[in-house]
CSV table of C-alpha atoms in Angstrom, one decimal:
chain,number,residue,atom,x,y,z
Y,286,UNK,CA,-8.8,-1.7,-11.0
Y,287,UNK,CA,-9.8,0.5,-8.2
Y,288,UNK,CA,-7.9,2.2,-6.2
Y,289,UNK,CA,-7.8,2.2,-2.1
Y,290,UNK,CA,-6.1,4.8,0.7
Y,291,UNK,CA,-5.9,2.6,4.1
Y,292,UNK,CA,-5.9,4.2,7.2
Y,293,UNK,CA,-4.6,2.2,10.1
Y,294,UNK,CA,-5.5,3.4,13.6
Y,295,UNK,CA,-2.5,3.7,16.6
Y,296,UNK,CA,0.1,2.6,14.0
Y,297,UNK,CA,3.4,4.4,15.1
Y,298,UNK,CA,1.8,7.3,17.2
Y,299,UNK,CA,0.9,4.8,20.2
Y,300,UNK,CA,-2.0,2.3,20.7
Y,301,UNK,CA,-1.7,-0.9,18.8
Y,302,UNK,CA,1.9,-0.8,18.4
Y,303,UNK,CA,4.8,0.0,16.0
Y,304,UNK,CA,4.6,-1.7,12.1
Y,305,UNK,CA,7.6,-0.3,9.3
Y,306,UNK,CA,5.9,1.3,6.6
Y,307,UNK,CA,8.3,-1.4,4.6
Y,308,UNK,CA,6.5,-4.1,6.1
Y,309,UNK,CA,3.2,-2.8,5.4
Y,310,UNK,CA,4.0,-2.6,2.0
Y,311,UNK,CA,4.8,-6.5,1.9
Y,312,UNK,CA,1.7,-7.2,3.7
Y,313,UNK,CA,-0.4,-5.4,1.2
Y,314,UNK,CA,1.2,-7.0,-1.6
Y,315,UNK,CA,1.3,-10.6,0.5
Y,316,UNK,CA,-2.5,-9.9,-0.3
Y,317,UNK,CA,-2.2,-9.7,-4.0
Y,318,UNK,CA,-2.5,-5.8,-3.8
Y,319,UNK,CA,-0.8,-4.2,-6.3
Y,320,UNK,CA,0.6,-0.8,-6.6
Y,321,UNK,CA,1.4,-0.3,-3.1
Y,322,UNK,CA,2.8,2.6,-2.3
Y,323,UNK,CA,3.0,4.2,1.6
Y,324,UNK,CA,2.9,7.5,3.0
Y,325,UNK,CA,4.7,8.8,6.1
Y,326,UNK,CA,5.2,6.6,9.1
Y,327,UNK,CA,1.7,6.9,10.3
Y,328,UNK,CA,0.0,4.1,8.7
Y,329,UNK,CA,-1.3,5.0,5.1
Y,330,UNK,CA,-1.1,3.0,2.5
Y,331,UNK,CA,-2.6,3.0,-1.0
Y,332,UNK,CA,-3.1,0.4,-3.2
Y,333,UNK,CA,-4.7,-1.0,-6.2
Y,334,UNK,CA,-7.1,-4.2,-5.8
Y,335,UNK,CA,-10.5,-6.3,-7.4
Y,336,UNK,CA,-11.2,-7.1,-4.1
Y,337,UNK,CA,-14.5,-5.8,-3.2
Y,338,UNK,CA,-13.9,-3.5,0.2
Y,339,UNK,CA,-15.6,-5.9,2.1
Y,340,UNK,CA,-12.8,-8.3,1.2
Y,341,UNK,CA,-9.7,-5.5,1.2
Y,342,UNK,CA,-10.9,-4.5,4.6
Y,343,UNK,CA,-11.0,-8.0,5.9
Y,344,UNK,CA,-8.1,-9.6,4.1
Y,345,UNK,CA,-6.3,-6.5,5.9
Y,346,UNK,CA,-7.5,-6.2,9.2
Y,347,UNK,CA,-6.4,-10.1,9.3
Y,348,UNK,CA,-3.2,-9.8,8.6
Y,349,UNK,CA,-2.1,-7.0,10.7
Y,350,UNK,CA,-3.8,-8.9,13.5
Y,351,UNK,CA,-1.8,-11.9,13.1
Y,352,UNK,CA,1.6,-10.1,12.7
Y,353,UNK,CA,0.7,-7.4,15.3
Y,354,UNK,CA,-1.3,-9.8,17.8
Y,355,UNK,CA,-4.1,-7.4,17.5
Y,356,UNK,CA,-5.7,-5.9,14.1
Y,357,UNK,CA,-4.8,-2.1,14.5
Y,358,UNK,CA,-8.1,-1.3,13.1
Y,359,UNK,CA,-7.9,-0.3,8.9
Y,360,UNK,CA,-10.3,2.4,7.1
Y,361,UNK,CA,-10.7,2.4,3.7
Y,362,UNK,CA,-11.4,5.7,1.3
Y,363,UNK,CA,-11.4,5.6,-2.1
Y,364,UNK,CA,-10.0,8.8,-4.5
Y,365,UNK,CA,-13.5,10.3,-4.4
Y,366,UNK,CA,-14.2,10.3,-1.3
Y,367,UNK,CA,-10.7,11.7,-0.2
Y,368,UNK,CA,-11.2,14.6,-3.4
Y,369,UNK,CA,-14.6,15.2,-1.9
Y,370,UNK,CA,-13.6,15.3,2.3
Y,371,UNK,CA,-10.8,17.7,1.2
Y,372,UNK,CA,-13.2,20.0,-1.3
Y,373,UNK,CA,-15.5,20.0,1.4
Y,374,UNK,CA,-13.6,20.7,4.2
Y,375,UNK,CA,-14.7,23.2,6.4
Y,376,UNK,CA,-13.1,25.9,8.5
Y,377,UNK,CA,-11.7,27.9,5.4
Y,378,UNK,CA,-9.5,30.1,7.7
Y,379,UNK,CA,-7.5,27.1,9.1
Y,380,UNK,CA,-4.6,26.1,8.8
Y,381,UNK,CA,-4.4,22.8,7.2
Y,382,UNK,CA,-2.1,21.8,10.0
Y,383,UNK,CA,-4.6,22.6,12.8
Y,384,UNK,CA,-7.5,20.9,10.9
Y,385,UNK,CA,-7.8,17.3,11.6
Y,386,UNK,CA,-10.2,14.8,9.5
Y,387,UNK,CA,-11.4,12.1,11.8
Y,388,UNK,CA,-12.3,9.1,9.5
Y,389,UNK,CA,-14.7,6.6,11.4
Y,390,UNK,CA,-15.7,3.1,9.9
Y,391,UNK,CA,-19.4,4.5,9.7
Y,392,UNK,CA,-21.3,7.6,10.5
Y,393,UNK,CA,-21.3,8.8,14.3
Y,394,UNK,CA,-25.0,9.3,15.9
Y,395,UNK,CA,-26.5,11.9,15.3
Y,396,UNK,CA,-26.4,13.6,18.9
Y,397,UNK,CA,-22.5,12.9,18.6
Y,398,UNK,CA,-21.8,16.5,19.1
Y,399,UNK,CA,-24.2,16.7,22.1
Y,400,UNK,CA,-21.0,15.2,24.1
Y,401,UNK,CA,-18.6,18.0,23.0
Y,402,UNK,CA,-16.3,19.6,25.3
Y,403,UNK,CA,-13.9,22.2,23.4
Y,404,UNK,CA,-12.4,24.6,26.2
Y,405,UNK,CA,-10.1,25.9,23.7
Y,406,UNK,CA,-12.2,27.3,21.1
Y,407,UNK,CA,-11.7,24.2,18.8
Y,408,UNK,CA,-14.9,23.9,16.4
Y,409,UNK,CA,-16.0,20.8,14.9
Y,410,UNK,CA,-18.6,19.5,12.0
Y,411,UNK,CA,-19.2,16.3,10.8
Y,412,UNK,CA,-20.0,15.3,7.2
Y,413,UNK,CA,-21.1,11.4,6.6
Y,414,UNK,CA,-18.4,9.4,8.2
Y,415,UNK,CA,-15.8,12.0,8.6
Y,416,UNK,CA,-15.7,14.6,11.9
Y,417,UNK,CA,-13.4,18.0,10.9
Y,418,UNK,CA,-12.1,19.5,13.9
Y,419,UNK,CA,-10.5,22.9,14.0
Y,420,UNK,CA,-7.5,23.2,16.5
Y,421,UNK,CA,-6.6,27.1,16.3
Y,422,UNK,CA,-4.0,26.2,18.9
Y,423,UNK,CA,-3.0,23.2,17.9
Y,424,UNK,CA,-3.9,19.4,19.0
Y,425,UNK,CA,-1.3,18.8,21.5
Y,426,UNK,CA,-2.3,20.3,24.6
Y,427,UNK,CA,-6.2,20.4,23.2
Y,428,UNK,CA,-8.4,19.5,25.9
Y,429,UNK,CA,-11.2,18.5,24.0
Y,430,UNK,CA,-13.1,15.3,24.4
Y,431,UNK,CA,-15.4,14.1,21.6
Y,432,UNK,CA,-16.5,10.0,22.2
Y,433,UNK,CA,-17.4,9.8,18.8
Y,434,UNK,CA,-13.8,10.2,17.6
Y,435,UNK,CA,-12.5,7.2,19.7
Y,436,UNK,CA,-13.4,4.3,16.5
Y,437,UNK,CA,-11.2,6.7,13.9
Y,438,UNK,CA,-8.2,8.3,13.2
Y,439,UNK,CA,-7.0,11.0,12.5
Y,440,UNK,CA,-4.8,13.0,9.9
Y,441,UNK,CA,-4.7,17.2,9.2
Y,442,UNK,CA,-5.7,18.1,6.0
Y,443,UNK,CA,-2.1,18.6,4.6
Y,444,UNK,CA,-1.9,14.6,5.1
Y,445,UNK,CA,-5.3,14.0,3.3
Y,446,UNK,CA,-4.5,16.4,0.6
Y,447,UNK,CA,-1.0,14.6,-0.3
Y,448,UNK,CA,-3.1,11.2,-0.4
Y,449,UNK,CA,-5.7,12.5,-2.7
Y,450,UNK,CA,-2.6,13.5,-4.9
Y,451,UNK,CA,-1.0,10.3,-4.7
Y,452,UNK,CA,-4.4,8.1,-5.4
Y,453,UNK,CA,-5.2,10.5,-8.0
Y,454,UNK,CA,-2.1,10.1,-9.8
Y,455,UNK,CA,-2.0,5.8,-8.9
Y,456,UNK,CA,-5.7,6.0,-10.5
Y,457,UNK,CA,-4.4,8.5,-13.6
Y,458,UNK,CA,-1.0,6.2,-14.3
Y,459,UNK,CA,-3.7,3.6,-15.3
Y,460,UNK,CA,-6.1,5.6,-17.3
């Protein structure tokens, strides 16, 4: 049974609104999901499922909507794609704390970066559906603007590291 890493957008960090990582875990399993396990209180959530991710994607995005009002917006990796956006990651010099992994719901255009303003040095790449950015002094007071981030979120690559551990080891209790 495959294995799935959720990303919710503007769950606990503002935007759509505030969801217990408790209650996410009922929701998920509401759904038939199965394994469910959740990671920090920023909206990640793995889980096994036969769904298709058509259906996991839907069957989520519905639920949230109807408990939050509004679906928060959910993006689905699977273990190989989270082993390969971490082996890949760019910006070997960062620290994994000032490298964030945008993950969009599909590829940004291809002039995406055309529309790049980074005053602070930040550097950025983009690799399929996935848009690194390098912070090197951090995001808070970044003044960057980027439009094509604005359908994702975000995690630093500590974050996406620990859930390619977790799914690994969800996949590997199976095998």
């Amino acid at each position: 049974m495959p294995v799935y890493i959720a990303l919710l957008r503007a769950i606990n960090v503002g935007g759509t609104g505030t969801l217990p990582m408790a209650e996410l875990k009922a929701i998920c399993e509401s759904l038939g999901f199965t394994d469910v396990k959740t990671y920090i209180q920023s909206g990640n959530v793995l889980f096994r499922s036969d769904l298709s991710e058509a259906k996991v994607q839907k069957g989520l995005e519905d639920a949230l909507a109807e408990r939050m009002g509004k679906a928060p917006g959910v993006i689905l990796r699977s273990r190989g794609e989270l082993h390969k956006i971490v082996d890949e990651a760019p910006f070997a010099d960062a620290k994994p704390n000032f490298l964030l992994v945008t993950f969009l719901p599909e590829p940004p255009p291809a002039d995406a970066l055309d529309k790049l303003v980074a005053p602070d040095g930040e550097e950025v790449q983009i690799s399929g559906r996935e848009i690194y950015i390098h912070f090197p002094n951090g995001s808070g007071k970044s003044k960057l603007k980027l439009p094509a981030l604005k359908p994702g979120t975000a995690r630093n690559l500590n974050t996406v590291r620990k859930l390619a551990e977790l799914a690994a080891e969800l996949e590997d209790s199976r095998a």
